[in-house]
PDB file of C-alpha atoms in Angstrom:
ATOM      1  CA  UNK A  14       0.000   0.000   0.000  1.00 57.00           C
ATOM      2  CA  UNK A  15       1.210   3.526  -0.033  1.00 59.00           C
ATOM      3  CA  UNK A  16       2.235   3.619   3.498  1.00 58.00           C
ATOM      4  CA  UNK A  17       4.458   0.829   2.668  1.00 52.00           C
ATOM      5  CA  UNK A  18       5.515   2.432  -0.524  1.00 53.00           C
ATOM      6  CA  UNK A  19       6.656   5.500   1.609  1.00 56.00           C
ATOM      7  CA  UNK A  20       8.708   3.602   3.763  1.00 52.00           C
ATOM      8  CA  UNK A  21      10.713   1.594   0.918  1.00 45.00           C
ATOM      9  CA  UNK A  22      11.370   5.191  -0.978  1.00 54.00           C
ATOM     10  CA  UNK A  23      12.692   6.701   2.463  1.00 59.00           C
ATOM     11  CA  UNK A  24      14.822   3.306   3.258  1.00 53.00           C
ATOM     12  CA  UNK A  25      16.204   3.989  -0.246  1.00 56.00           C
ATOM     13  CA  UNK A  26      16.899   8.184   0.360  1.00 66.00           C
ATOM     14  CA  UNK A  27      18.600   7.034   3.372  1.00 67.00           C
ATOM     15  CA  UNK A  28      20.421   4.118   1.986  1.00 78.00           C
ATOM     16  CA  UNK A  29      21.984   6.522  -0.847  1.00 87.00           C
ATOM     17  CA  UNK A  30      22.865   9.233   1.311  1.00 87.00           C
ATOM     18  CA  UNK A  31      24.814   6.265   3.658  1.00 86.00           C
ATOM     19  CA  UNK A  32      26.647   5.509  -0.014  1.00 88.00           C
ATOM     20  CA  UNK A  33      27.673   9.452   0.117  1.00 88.00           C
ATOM     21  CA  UNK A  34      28.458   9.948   3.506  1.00 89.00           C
ATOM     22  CA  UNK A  35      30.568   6.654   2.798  1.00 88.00           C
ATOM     23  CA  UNK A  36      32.510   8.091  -0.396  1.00 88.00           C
ATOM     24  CA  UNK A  37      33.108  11.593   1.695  1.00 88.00           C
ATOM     25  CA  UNK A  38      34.841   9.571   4.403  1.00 89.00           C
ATOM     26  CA  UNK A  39      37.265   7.354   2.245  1.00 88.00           C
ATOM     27  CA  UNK A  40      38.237   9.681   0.236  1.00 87.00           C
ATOM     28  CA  UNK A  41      40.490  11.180   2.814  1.00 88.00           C
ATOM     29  CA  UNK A  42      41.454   7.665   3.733  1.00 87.00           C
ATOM     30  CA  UNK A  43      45.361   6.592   2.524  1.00 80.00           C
ATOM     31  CA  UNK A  44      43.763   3.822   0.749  1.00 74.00           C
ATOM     32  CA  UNK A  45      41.214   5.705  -1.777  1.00 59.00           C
ATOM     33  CA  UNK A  46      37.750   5.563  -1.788  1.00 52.00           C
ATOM     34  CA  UNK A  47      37.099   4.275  -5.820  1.00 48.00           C
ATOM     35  CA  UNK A  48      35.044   6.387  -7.161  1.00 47.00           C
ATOM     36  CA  UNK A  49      32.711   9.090  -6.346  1.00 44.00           C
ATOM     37  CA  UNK A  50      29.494   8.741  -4.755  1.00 41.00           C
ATOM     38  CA  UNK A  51      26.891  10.465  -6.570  1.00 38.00           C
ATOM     39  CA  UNK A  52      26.539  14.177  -4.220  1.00 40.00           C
ATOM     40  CA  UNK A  53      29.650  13.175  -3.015  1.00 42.00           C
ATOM     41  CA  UNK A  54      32.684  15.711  -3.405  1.00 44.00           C
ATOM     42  CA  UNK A  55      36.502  14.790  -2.814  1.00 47.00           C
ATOM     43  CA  UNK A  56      38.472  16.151  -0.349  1.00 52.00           C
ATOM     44  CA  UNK A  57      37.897  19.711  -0.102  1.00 52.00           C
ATOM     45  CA  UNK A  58      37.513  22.311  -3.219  1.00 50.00           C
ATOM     46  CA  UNK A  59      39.118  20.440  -6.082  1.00 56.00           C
ATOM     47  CA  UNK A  60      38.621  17.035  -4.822  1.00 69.00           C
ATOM     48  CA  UNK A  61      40.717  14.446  -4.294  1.00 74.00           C
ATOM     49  CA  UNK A  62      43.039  14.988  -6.938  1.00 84.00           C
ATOM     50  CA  UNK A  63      43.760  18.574  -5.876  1.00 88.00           C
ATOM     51  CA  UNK A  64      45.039  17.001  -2.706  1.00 89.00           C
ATOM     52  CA  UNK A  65      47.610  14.441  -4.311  1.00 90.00           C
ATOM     53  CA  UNK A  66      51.220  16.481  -3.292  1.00 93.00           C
ATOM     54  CA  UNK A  67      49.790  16.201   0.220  1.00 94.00           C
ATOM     55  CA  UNK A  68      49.528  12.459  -0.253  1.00 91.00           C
ATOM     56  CA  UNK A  69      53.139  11.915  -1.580  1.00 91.00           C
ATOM     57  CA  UNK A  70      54.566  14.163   1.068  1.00 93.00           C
ATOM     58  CA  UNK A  71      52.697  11.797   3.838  1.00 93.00           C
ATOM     59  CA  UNK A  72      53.308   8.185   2.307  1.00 90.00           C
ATOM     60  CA  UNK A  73      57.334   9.445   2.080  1.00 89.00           C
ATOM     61  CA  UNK A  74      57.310  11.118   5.340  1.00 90.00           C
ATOM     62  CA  UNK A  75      55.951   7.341   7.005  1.00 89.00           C
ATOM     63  CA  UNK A  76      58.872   6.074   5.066  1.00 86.00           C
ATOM     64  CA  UNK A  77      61.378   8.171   6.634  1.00 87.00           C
ATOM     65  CA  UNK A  78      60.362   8.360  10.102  1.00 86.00           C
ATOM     66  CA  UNK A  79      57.184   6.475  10.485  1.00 87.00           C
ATOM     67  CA  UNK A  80      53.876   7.328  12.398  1.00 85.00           C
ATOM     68  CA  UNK A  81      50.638   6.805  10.665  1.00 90.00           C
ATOM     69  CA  UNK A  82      48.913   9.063   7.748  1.00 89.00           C
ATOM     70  CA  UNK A  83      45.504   9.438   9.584  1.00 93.00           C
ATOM     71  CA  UNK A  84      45.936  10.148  13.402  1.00 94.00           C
ATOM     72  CA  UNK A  85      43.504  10.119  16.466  1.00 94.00           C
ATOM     73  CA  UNK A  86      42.782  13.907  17.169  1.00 94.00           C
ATOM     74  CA  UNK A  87      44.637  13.767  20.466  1.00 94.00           C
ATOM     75  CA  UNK A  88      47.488  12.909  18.769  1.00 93.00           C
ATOM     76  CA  UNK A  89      49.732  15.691  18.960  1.00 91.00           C
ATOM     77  CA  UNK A  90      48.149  16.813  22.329  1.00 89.00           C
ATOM     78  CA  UNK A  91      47.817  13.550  24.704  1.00 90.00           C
ATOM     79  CA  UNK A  92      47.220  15.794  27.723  1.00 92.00           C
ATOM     80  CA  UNK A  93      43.866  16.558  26.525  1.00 90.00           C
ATOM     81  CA  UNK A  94      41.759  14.190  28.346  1.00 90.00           C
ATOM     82  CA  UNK A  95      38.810  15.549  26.678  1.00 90.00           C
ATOM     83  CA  UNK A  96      40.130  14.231  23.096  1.00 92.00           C
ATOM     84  CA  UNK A  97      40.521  10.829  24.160  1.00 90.00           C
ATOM     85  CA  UNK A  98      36.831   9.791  23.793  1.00 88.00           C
ATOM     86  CA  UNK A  99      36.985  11.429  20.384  1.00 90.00           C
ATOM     87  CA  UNK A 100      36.513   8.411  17.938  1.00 89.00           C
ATOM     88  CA  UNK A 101      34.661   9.497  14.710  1.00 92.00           C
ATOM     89  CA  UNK A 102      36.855  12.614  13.799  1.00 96.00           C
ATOM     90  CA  UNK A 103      40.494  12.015  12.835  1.00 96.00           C
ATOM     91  CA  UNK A 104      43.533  14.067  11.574  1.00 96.00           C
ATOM     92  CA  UNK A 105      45.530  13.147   8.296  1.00 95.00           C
ATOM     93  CA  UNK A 106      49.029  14.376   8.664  1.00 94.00           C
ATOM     94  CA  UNK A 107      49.779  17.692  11.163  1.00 92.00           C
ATOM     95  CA  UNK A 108      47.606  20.273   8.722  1.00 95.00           C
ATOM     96  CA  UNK A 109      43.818  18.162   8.541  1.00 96.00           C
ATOM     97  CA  UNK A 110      41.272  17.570  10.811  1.00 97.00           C
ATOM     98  CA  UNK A 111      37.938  15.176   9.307  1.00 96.00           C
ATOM     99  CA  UNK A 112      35.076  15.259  10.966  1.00 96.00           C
ATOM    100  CA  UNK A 113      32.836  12.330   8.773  1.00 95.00           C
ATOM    101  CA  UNK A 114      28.776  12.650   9.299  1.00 94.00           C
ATOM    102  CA  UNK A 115      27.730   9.486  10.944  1.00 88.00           C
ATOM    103  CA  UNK A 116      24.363  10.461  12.029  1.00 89.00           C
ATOM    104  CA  UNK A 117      21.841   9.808   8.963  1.00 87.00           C
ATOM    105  CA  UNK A 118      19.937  13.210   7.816  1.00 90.00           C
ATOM    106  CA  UNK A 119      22.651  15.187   9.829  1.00 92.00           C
ATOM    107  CA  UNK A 120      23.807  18.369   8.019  1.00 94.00           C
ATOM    108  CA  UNK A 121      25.712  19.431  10.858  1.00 95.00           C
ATOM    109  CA  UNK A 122      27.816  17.834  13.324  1.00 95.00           C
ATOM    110  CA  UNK A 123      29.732  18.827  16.456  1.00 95.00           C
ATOM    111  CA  UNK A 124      33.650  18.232  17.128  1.00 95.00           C
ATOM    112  CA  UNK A 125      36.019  18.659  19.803  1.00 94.00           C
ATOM    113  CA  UNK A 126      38.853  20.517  18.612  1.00 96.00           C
ATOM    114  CA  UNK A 127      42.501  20.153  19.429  1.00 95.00           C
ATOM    115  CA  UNK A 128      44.678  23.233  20.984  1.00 93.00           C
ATOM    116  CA  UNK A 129      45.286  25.499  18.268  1.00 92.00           C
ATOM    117  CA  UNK A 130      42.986  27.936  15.824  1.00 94.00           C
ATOM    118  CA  UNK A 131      41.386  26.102  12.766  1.00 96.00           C
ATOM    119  CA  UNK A 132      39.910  26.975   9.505  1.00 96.00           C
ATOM    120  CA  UNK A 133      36.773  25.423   7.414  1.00 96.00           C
ATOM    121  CA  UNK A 134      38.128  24.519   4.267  1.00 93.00           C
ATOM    122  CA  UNK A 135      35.534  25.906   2.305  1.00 93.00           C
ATOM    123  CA  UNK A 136      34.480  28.384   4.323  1.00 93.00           C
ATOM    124  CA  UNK A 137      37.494  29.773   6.168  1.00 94.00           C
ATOM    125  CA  UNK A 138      35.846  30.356   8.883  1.00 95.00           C
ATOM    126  CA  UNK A 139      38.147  30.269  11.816  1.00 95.00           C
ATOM    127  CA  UNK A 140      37.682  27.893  15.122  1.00 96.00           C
ATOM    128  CA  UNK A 141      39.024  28.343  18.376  1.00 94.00           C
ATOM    129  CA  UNK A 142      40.489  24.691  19.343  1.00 93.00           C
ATOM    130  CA  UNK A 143      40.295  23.107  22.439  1.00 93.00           C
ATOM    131  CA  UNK A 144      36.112  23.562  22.563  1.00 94.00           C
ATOM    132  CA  UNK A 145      33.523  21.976  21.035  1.00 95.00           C
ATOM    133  CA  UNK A 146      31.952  23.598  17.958  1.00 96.00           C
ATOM    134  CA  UNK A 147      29.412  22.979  15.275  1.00 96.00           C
ATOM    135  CA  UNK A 148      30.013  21.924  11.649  1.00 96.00           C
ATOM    136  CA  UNK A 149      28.452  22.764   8.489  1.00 95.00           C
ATOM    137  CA  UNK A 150      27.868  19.582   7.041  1.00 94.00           C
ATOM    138  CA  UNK A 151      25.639  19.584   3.855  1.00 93.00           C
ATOM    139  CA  UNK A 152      25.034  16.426   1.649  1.00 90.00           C
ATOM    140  CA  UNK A 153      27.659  17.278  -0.594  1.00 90.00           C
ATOM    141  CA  UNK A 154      31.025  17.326   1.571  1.00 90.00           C
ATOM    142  CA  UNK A 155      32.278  16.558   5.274  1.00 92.00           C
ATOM    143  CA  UNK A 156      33.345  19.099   7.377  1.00 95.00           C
ATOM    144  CA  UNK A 157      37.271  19.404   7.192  1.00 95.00           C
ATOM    145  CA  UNK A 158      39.266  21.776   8.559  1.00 97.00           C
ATOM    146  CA  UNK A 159      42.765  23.028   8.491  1.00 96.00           C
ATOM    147  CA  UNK A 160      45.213  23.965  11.304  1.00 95.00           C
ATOM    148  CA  UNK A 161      45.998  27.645  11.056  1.00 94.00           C
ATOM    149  CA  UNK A 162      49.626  28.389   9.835  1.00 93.00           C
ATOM    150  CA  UNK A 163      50.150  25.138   8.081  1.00 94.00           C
ATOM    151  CA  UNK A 164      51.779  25.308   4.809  1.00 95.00           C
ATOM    152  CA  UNK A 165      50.260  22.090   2.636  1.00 95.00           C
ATOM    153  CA  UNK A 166      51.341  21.028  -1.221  1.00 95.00           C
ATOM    154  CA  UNK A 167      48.387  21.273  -3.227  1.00 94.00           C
ATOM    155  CA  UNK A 168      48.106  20.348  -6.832  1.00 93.00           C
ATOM    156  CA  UNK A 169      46.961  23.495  -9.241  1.00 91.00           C
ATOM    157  CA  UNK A 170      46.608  23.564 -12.842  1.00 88.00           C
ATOM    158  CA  UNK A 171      50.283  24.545 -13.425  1.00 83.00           C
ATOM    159  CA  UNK A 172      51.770  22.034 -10.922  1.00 90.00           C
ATOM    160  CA  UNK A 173      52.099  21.951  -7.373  1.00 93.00           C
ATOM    161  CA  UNK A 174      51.782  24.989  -4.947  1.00 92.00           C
ATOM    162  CA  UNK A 175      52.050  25.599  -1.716  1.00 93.00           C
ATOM    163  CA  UNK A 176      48.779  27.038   0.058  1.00 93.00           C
ATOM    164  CA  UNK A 177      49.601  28.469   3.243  1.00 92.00           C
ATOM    165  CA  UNK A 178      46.687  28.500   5.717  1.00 93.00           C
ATOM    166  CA  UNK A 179      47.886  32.274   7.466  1.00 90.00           C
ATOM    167  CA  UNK A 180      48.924  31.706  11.119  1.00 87.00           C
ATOM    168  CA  UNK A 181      47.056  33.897  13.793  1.00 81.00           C
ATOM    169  CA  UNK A 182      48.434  36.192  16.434  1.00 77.00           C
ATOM    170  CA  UNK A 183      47.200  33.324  19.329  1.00 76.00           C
ATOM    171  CA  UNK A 184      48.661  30.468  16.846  1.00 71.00           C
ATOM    172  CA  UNK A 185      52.255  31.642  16.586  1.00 79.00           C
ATOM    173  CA  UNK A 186      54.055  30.392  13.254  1.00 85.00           C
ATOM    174  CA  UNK A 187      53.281  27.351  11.539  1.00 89.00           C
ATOM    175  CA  UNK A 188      54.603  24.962   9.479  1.00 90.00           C
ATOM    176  CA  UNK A 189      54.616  22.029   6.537  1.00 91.00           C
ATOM    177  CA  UNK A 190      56.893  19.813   4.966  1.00 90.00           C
ATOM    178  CA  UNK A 191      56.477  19.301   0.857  1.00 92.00           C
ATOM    179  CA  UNK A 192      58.649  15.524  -0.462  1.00 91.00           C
ATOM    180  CA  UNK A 193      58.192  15.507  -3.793  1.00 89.00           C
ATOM    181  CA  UNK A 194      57.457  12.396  -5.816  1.00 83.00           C
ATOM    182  CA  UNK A 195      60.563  11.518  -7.517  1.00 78.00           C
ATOM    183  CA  UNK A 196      59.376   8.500  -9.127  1.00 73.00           C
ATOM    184  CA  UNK A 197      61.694   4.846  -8.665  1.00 76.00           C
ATOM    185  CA  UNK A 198      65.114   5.313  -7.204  1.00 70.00           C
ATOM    186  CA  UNK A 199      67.236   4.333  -3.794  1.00 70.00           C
ATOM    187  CA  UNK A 200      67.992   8.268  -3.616  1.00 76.00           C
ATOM    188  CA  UNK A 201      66.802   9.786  -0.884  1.00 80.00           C
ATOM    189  CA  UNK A 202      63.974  12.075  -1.384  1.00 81.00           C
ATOM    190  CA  UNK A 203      63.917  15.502  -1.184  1.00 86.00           C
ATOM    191  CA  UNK A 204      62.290  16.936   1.897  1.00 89.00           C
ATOM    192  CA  UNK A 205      61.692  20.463   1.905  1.00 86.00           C
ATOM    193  CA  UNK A 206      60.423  22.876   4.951  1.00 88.00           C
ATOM    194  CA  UNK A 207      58.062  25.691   5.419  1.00 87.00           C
ATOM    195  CA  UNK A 208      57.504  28.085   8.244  1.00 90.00           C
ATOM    196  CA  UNK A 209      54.636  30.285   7.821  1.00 88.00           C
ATOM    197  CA  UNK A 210      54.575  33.983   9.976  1.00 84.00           C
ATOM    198  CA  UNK A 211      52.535  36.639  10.353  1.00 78.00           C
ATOM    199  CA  UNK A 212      54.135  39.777   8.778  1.00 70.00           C
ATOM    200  CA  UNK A 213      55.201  43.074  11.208  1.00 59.00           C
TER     201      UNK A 213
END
């Protein structure tokens, strides 16, 4: 009958946006996430593609001195008790934070943030870290942001760049670290370092 009808279409709705929410999340995994859910954007403006230096410059930086691509968010601040019960937001590298939408017919979400100041991606709104806030989190993308002052290699039409996320007058200067891929070889790669300051 139509009631039942009803229910099967809204099983479906919330079936596909689960294949979405799915795609957003993996594609910031190390592993890929094959191809795009329909709705579903890469990571950040550009997609995943845009992101690929950043990739390199992670797989070669586990190579050199280990530690994992994606990170628990209390990572680089253990102190913070109130991080450790964090478990469905992660960091990938020093410069990301993810915040996946779990929560079916969520467009927001709320995070706890580690120390620092942090900018939306796509926004650029700025967040104050260590608190709680609330993320935009429309059907299609997931809520990442980006730790003030980093510098991260981004790929551009005419090759890679570096976009520097501007450091604040609470965050002090940041940093970033760009290995370019240099293909097959024993040589060892290439590591380059940014700091990023506010000007006087």
């Amino acid at each position: 009958g139509p009631k039942g009808r009803a229910r099967d279409e809204r099983a479906l709705a919330e079936g596909a946006e689960w294949v979405v929410r799915w795609e957003q999340l993996t594609l910031w995994l190390p592993w890929g996430g094959g191809t795009e859910g329909e709705g579903a954007e890469g990571p950040g403006p550009g997609g995943r593609e845009r992101w690929g230096p950043y990739w390199t410059t992670l797989a070669r930086h586990a190579g050199l001195w280990g530690g994992p691509w994606v990170r628990p968010v209390w990572w680089f601040t253990p102190e913070d008790r109130a991080l450790r019960g964090v478990g469905d937001a992660f960091l990938v590298g020093e410069a990301l934070l993810v915040a996946p939408v779990c929560e079916p017919g969520a467009r927001s979400r709320r995070v706890r943030l580690p120390k620092g100041q942090w900018y939306d991606t796509v926004t650029e709104e700025v967040y104050e870290g260590e608190s709680t806030v609330e993320l935009a989190a429309p059907l299609d993308r997931v809520p990442v942001l980006v730790r003030a002052g980093a510098v991260v290699p981004v790929r551009e039409a005419g090759g890679t760049v570096l976009e520097v996320w501007a450091p604040l007058p609470e965050s002090g200067p940041g940093a970033g670290l760009y290995i370019p891929d240099e293909g097959e070889g024993w040589s060892p790669p290439l590591v380059e370092r940014y700091t990023s300051r506010l000007g006087t």
